[in-house]
């Protein structure tokens, strides 16, 4: 039959990354394209022990329906950690457990965006969020990224001139795809602008704890004095992505609305894994686990940065990121990143063209995104060498 799908999803294309990942199923391909955490960072043995205990002693509640706000012990433990470690959350705030951080963007967009409303984002930005906003028929306005975060003058201009700006979406720390961080000065300016134009800011912060060097920068949420910031966090990168657990911390009025829309979306997040996550935090040293994860990725980041320096310094320009999972490479010749990905693909190395993250994908981008968490050390070295060959051919 001829299916008459809603116009608001008409413009949605399968994510370029998912398409590239299909190619990377081939084991001979070295993939710098994924964004996946490394399985060696998953606390599988500990989760299994908790899981056995839950099935043995608590199956009746673990397999039952739960509440939309989330499993209370996990909510409390998450809130406590945010408050004590990162000064996130006030007495006016509340917290909801989500099915991954991605759901935070989806539910927030659902709560705030009418069709045709404007959302301002960094460009490039995380494709999952951009597509989410597109699926609500929003107008996306992209603000260029600089190495110290988005161009705040361009942001101010957009806030002045765009109509119906309902949300600002930022990944201020170890941004996906660039790995860049918004400087403290710019953070202050963003908050001032959010207050001046009275626009809520989604602070999407899944990589905050994956810091390998440099000093921590306060989150926007910890600097927010009047409830403008909707903070979205995730357990994907510090526990495991397959458990699909994230959270949002925001003013109680916002969390109340998110809870209502979550109810109609998926009732609640997977209770069994919420219980596993809560028990994990209670029984084990979560900070020590995060430190261990960081030590794995620090070595991988260093290996990729060293290899790129060795093989690609003449063709690619990059900043070694202080954290996160990605390294953004500008192509010195100014040529199209999509073409470089094609040439590297022929040599068995997958990377994602910069254009895949653009708010306006019709303009070519002379950059590519590389992931360093998933490849082995050998692949990081060999893949960088082959990428260097491709870049010289380009
Ligand atoms: C910037 C950003 N936000 C959100 C997500 C979604 O993460 P999850 O839904 O697994 O928590 C990702 C995943 O890669 C991401 O890079």
Coordinates of C-alpha atoms and ligand atoms in Angstrom, one line a residue:
X1 CA 0.0 0.0 0.0
X2 CA 1.0 3.6 -0.3
X3 CA 1.7 4.7 3.3
X4 CA 0.9 8.3 4.1
X5 CA 3.5 9.1 6.7
X6 CA 3.3 12.4 8.8
X7 CA 5.0 15.3 7.0
X8 CA 7.1 16.1 10.1
X9 CA 9.1 12.9 9.6
X10 CA 9.3 13.3 5.8
X11 CA 12.7 15.0 5.9
X12 CA 14.3 12.4 8.2
X13 CA 17.0 10.4 6.6
X14 CA 18.6 7.3 8.1
X15 CA 21.6 8.5 10.1
X16 CA 24.7 8.6 7.9
X17 CA 26.5 7.0 10.8
X18 CA 24.1 4.0 11.0
X19 CA 24.7 3.5 7.3
X20 CA 28.4 3.6 7.7
X21 CA 28.2 1.2 10.6
X22 CA 26.6 -1.4 8.3
X23 CA 29.9 -1.4 6.3
X24 CA 31.8 -1.8 9.5
X25 CA 30.1 -5.1 10.2
X26 CA 32.9 -6.5 8.0
X27 CA 35.6 -7.6 10.5
X28 CA 38.4 -6.6 8.1
X29 CA 37.2 -2.9 8.2
X30 CA 38.9 -0.7 10.8
X31 CA 36.1 1.4 12.2
X32 CA 36.8 4.9 13.5
X33 CA 33.1 5.6 12.7
X34 CA 31.3 4.3 15.7
X35 CA 30.7 6.1 18.9
X36 CA 30.5 3.0 21.1
X37 CA 32.1 2.6 24.4
X38 CA 34.6 -0.2 24.6
X39 CA 33.2 -3.5 26.1
X40 CA 36.3 -3.8 28.3
X41 CA 34.8 -0.7 30.1
X42 CA 31.6 -2.6 31.0
X43 CA 31.4 -3.9 34.6
X44 CA 29.9 -7.1 33.3
X45 CA 31.0 -9.4 36.2
X46 CA 29.6 -7.2 38.9
X47 CA 26.4 -6.7 37.0
X48 CA 26.0 -10.4 36.6
X49 CA 26.4 -10.9 40.4
X50 CA 23.7 -8.3 41.0
X51 CA 21.5 -9.8 38.4
X52 CA 21.7 -13.3 39.9
X53 CA 20.8 -11.8 43.3
X54 CA 17.8 -9.9 41.8
X55 CA 16.4 -13.0 40.1
X56 CA 17.0 -15.0 43.2
X57 CA 15.6 -12.6 45.8
X58 CA 13.7 -9.7 44.2
X59 CA 12.2 -11.0 40.9
X60 CA 8.7 -9.9 41.9
X61 CA 9.6 -6.2 42.0
X62 CA 12.3 -6.4 39.3
X63 CA 10.0 -7.8 36.7
X64 CA 7.0 -5.7 37.7
X65 CA 5.7 -2.3 36.4
X66 CA 7.4 0.7 38.0
X67 CA 6.8 4.4 38.2
X68 CA 7.5 6.8 35.4
X69 CA 9.8 9.0 37.4
X70 CA 12.2 6.0 37.8
X71 CA 13.2 3.5 40.5
X72 CA 13.4 5.6 43.7
X73 CA 16.8 4.3 44.9
X74 CA 18.4 5.0 41.5
X75 CA 16.8 8.5 41.4
X76 CA 18.1 9.2 44.9
X77 CA 21.6 7.9 44.3
X78 CA 21.9 9.8 41.0
X79 CA 20.6 13.0 42.6
X80 CA 23.0 12.6 45.5
X81 CA 26.0 12.0 43.3
X82 CA 25.1 15.0 41.0
X83 CA 24.7 17.3 44.1
X84 CA 27.8 16.2 46.0
X85 CA 30.2 15.7 43.2
X86 CA 29.1 18.3 40.6
X87 CA 27.0 20.8 42.5
X88 CA 24.1 20.0 40.2
X89 CA 20.5 20.4 41.4
X90 CA 18.8 22.7 43.9
X91 CA 15.7 22.4 46.1
X92 CA 13.6 23.6 43.2
X93 CA 14.9 20.8 41.0
X94 CA 13.8 17.2 40.6
X95 CA 15.2 14.2 38.6
X96 CA 13.7 11.7 36.3
X97 CA 15.3 8.4 35.1
X98 CA 15.2 8.1 31.3
X99 CA 15.6 5.4 28.8
X100 CA 19.0 6.8 27.8
X101 CA 20.0 10.4 27.5
X102 CA 18.5 10.5 24.0
X103 CA 15.1 10.3 25.6
X104 CA 15.8 13.5 27.4
X105 CA 16.0 15.4 24.1
X106 CA 13.0 13.6 22.8
X107 CA 10.7 14.3 25.8
X108 CA 12.0 17.9 26.2
X109 CA 11.4 18.6 22.5
X110 CA 7.9 17.1 22.9
X111 CA 7.2 19.3 25.8
X112 CA 8.4 22.6 24.4
X113 CA 8.3 22.5 20.6
X114 CA 5.3 23.3 18.5
X115 CA 5.7 22.7 14.8
X116 CA 7.6 25.6 13.3
X117 CA 9.2 26.7 16.5
X118 CA 12.9 27.4 16.5
X119 CA 15.6 25.5 18.4
X120 CA 19.1 26.8 18.3
X121 CA 21.9 24.2 18.3
X122 CA 25.6 24.0 17.8
X123 CA 26.6 23.1 14.3
X124 CA 28.0 20.5 13.9
X125 CA 26.1 18.7 16.6
X126 CA 24.9 15.2 17.7
X127 CA 22.9 13.7 14.8
X128 CA 20.5 11.9 17.2
X129 CA 19.4 15.1 18.7
X130 CA 19.2 17.0 15.5
X131 CA 17.0 14.3 14.0
X132 CA 14.9 14.3 17.1
X133 CA 14.2 18.0 16.8
X134 CA 13.5 17.7 13.1
X135 CA 11.0 15.0 13.9
X136 CA 8.9 17.6 15.8
X137 CA 8.8 19.9 12.8
X138 CA 11.1 22.4 14.5
X139 CA 13.2 24.9 12.6
X140 CA 16.9 24.2 13.5
X141 CA 19.3 27.2 13.6
X142 CA 22.9 26.1 13.7
X143 CA 25.6 28.2 15.4
X144 CA 29.1 27.6 14.2
X145 CA 31.5 25.7 16.6
X146 CA 34.8 27.2 17.5
X147 CA 37.6 25.4 19.5
X148 CA 36.3 27.0 22.7
X149 CA 32.7 26.2 22.0
X150 CA 30.0 27.8 20.0
X151 CA 30.3 31.3 18.6
X152 CA 28.4 33.3 21.3
X153 CA 28.2 36.4 19.2
X154 CA 26.4 34.4 16.5
X155 CA 24.2 32.9 19.3
X156 CA 23.2 36.4 20.5
X157 CA 22.5 37.4 16.9
X158 CA 20.2 34.4 16.4
X159 CA 18.4 35.0 19.7
X160 CA 17.8 38.6 18.6
X161 CA 16.6 37.8 15.1
X162 CA 14.9 34.4 15.1
X163 CA 11.2 34.0 15.9
X164 CA 9.7 31.6 18.5
X165 CA 13.0 30.4 19.9
X166 CA 11.8 27.8 22.3
X167 CA 15.0 25.9 23.2
X168 CA 18.8 26.1 23.0
X169 CA 20.5 22.7 22.7
X170 CA 24.2 22.5 23.8
X171 CA 26.8 19.7 24.4
X172 CA 29.1 22.0 26.3
X173 CA 31.7 19.4 27.4
X174 CA 33.6 17.1 25.0
X175 CA 31.1 17.8 22.3
X176 CA 30.0 15.1 19.9
X177 CA 31.3 15.3 17.2
X178 CA 34.1 17.8 17.8
X179 CA 35.4 16.9 21.3
X180 CA 35.6 20.7 22.0
X181 CA 34.6 22.2 25.4
X182 CA 32.7 25.5 25.9
X183 CA 35.1 27.8 27.8
X184 CA 34.0 29.1 31.2
X185 CA 33.7 32.6 29.9
X186 CA 31.4 31.4 27.1
X187 CA 29.4 29.3 29.7
X188 CA 28.7 32.5 31.6
X189 CA 27.7 34.3 28.5
X190 CA 25.4 31.5 27.4
X191 CA 23.6 31.7 30.7
X192 CA 23.3 35.4 30.6
X193 CA 21.8 35.2 27.1
X194 CA 19.4 32.4 28.2
X195 CA 18.2 34.7 31.0
X196 CA 18.0 37.8 28.9
X197 CA 16.0 36.1 26.1
X198 CA 14.3 33.7 28.6
X199 CA 15.1 30.5 26.7
X200 CA 15.6 27.1 28.4
X201 CA 18.9 25.4 27.6
X202 CA 19.2 21.7 27.2
X203 CA 22.7 20.8 28.6
X204 CA 23.4 17.4 27.1
X205 CA 26.3 16.0 29.1
X206 CA 27.0 12.3 28.5
X207 CA 30.8 12.7 28.3
X208 CA 31.4 15.0 31.3
X209 CA 33.0 12.3 33.5
X210 CA 35.2 11.0 30.6
X211 CA 38.0 13.4 31.3
X212 CA 41.6 12.3 30.6
X213 CA 43.5 15.5 31.1
X214 CA 43.0 19.2 32.0
X215 CA 40.8 20.6 34.8
X216 CA 37.1 20.1 35.1
X217 CA 34.9 22.9 33.9
X218 CA 31.7 23.5 35.9
X219 CA 28.5 22.4 34.1
X220 CA 26.0 25.1 33.0
X221 CA 23.5 23.5 35.3
X222 CA 25.8 24.1 38.4
X223 CA 26.0 27.8 37.4
X224 CA 22.3 28.2 36.7
X225 CA 20.6 30.3 39.3
X226 CA 17.0 30.4 38.0
X227 CA 16.0 27.2 36.4
X228 CA 16.9 27.8 32.8
X229 CA 19.0 24.7 32.4
X230 CA 17.6 21.3 31.7
X231 CA 20.4 18.9 32.4
X232 CA 20.5 15.6 30.6
X233 CA 23.0 12.9 31.7
X234 CA 23.6 9.3 30.8
X235 CA 24.8 6.0 32.2
X236 CA 25.7 4.8 28.7
X237 CA 29.3 5.9 28.7
X238 CA 30.1 5.2 32.4
X239 CA 28.2 1.9 32.8
X240 CA 27.0 0.5 29.5
X241 CA 24.8 1.8 26.6
X242 CA 22.7 -1.3 26.2
X243 CA 21.1 -0.9 29.6
X244 CA 19.5 2.4 28.2
X245 CA 19.6 4.5 31.3
X246 CA 19.9 8.2 31.5
X247 CA 18.4 11.0 33.5
X248 CA 17.3 14.6 33.4
X249 CA 17.6 17.1 36.3
X250 CA 15.6 20.3 36.0
X251 CA 13.1 22.5 37.7
X252 CA 10.3 20.5 39.2
X253 CA 7.8 22.0 36.8
X254 CA 9.8 20.7 33.9
X255 CA 10.4 17.3 35.4
X256 CA 6.6 17.1 36.0
X257 CA 5.9 17.6 32.3
X258 CA 8.7 15.2 31.2
X259 CA 7.1 12.6 33.5
X260 CA 3.7 13.0 31.9
X261 CA 5.1 12.6 28.4
X262 CA 7.3 9.7 29.4
X263 CA 4.2 7.9 30.7
X264 CA 2.7 8.0 27.2
X265 CA 6.0 7.2 25.6
X266 CA 7.3 4.1 27.4
X267 CA 5.7 4.1 30.8
X268 CA 9.0 3.8 32.6
X269 CA 12.6 2.8 31.9
X270 CA 13.7 -0.8 32.2
X271 CA 13.2 -1.5 35.9
X272 CA 15.5 -4.5 36.0
X273 CA 18.4 -2.5 34.8
X274 CA 17.5 0.5 37.0
X275 CA 17.8 -1.9 39.9
X276 CA 21.1 -3.3 38.7
X277 CA 22.5 0.3 38.3
X278 CA 21.3 1.3 41.7
X279 CA 22.8 -1.8 43.3
X280 CA 26.0 -1.3 41.4
X281 CA 26.4 2.2 42.8
X282 CA 25.6 1.0 46.3
X283 CA 27.9 -2.0 46.3
X284 CA 30.9 -0.9 44.4
X285 CA 33.1 2.2 44.1
X286 CA 31.5 4.0 41.2
X287 CA 34.1 6.7 41.1
X288 CA 36.9 4.1 41.0
X289 CA 35.1 2.4 38.1
X290 CA 34.8 5.7 36.2
X291 CA 38.5 6.4 36.8
X292 CA 39.3 2.9 35.4
X293 CA 37.2 3.7 32.3
X294 CA 39.0 7.0 31.9
X295 CA 42.4 5.2 32.1
X296 CA 41.4 2.9 29.2
X297 CA 40.2 5.7 27.0
X298 CA 43.1 8.0 28.0
X299 CA 45.5 5.5 26.5
X300 CA 43.4 5.1 23.4
X301 CA 43.1 8.8 22.9
X302 CA 46.9 9.2 23.2
X303 CA 47.5 6.3 20.8
X304 CA 45.2 7.9 18.2
X305 CA 46.6 11.4 18.6
X306 CA 50.2 10.1 18.4
X307 CA 49.4 8.0 15.3
X308 CA 47.6 10.9 13.6
X309 CA 50.5 13.2 14.4
X310 CA 52.9 10.6 12.8
X311 CA 50.9 9.9 9.7
X312 CA 48.5 12.8 9.1
X313 CA 50.1 15.9 10.4
X314 CA 50.7 17.3 6.9
X315 CA 47.1 16.7 5.8
X316 CA 44.8 16.9 8.9
X317 CA 44.6 19.5 11.6
X318 CA 43.2 18.4 15.0
X319 CA 43.1 19.3 18.7
X320 CA 43.8 16.4 21.1
X321 CA 40.7 16.4 23.2
X322 CA 40.8 16.4 27.0
X323 CA 38.0 13.8 27.1
X324 CA 35.0 12.2 25.4
X325 CA 35.2 9.6 22.7
X326 CA 35.9 11.7 19.5
X327 CA 38.6 13.5 17.6
X328 CA 37.6 16.0 15.0
X329 CA 40.0 16.5 12.1
X330 CA 39.9 19.5 9.8
X331 CA 41.2 18.8 6.3
X332 CA 44.1 21.2 5.6
X333 CA 43.4 21.4 1.9
X334 CA 39.8 22.4 2.5
X335 CA 38.6 19.4 0.5
X336 CA 35.3 17.6 1.2
X337 CA 35.4 15.2 4.3
X338 CA 32.9 12.9 2.5
X339 CA 35.4 12.4 -0.3
X340 CA 38.1 11.6 2.3
X341 CA 35.8 9.0 3.9
X342 CA 35.2 7.4 0.6
X343 CA 39.0 7.1 -0.1
X344 CA 39.7 5.8 3.4
X345 CA 36.8 3.4 3.1
X346 CA 38.5 1.9 0.0
X347 CA 41.5 1.2 2.2
X348 CA 39.3 -0.4 4.8
X349 CA 39.1 2.4 7.3
X350 CA 35.6 3.9 8.2
X351 CA 35.2 7.4 9.4
X352 CA 32.2 9.8 9.5
X353 CA 32.2 12.9 7.2
X354 CA 31.7 16.1 9.1
X355 CA 28.7 17.0 7.0
X356 CA 26.7 14.2 8.7
X357 CA 26.5 16.4 11.8
X358 CA 25.6 19.7 10.1
X359 CA 22.4 21.5 10.7
X360 CA 22.4 22.3 7.0
X361 CA 23.8 19.1 5.3
X362 CA 23.7 20.7 1.8
X363 CA 27.0 22.5 2.4
X364 CA 30.2 20.3 2.2
X365 CA 32.4 20.2 5.3
X366 CA 36.2 19.9 5.2
X367 CA 36.4 17.7 8.3
X368 CA 35.8 14.1 9.5
X369 CA 35.0 12.6 12.9
X370 CA 37.1 9.8 14.4
X371 CA 36.3 7.6 17.4
X372 CA 39.1 6.2 19.5
X373 CA 37.2 4.2 22.2
X374 CA 36.3 1.1 20.2
X375 CA 39.4 0.3 17.9
X376 CA 42.2 -1.8 19.3
X377 CA 45.7 -0.1 19.7
X378 CA 46.8 -1.9 16.6
X379 CA 43.8 -0.6 14.7
X380 CA 44.4 2.9 15.9
X381 CA 47.9 2.8 14.5
X382 CA 47.2 1.0 11.2
X383 CA 44.0 2.9 10.6
X384 CA 45.7 6.2 11.1
X385 CA 48.4 5.2 8.7
X386 CA 45.8 4.2 6.0
X387 CA 43.9 7.4 6.7
X388 CA 47.1 9.4 6.1
X389 CA 47.5 7.7 2.7
X390 CA 43.9 8.5 1.8
X391 CA 44.3 12.1 2.9
X392 CA 47.4 12.5 0.7
X393 CA 45.6 11.0 -2.3
X394 CA 42.7 13.5 -1.6
Ligands
LIG1 C1 25.9 14.1 22.7 C2 25.1 12.9 22.9 N1 23.9 13.0 23.5 C3 23.2 11.9 23.8 C4 23.6 10.6 23.4 C5 22.7 9.5 23.7 O1 23.2 8.7 24.6 P1 22.3 7.6 25.4 O2 20.9 7.7 24.9 O3 22.9 6.3 25.1 O4 22.4 8.0 26.8 C6 24.8 10.5 22.7 C7 25.2 9.2 22.3 O5 26.2 8.9 21.6 C8 25.6 11.6 22.5 O6 26.7 11.5 21.8

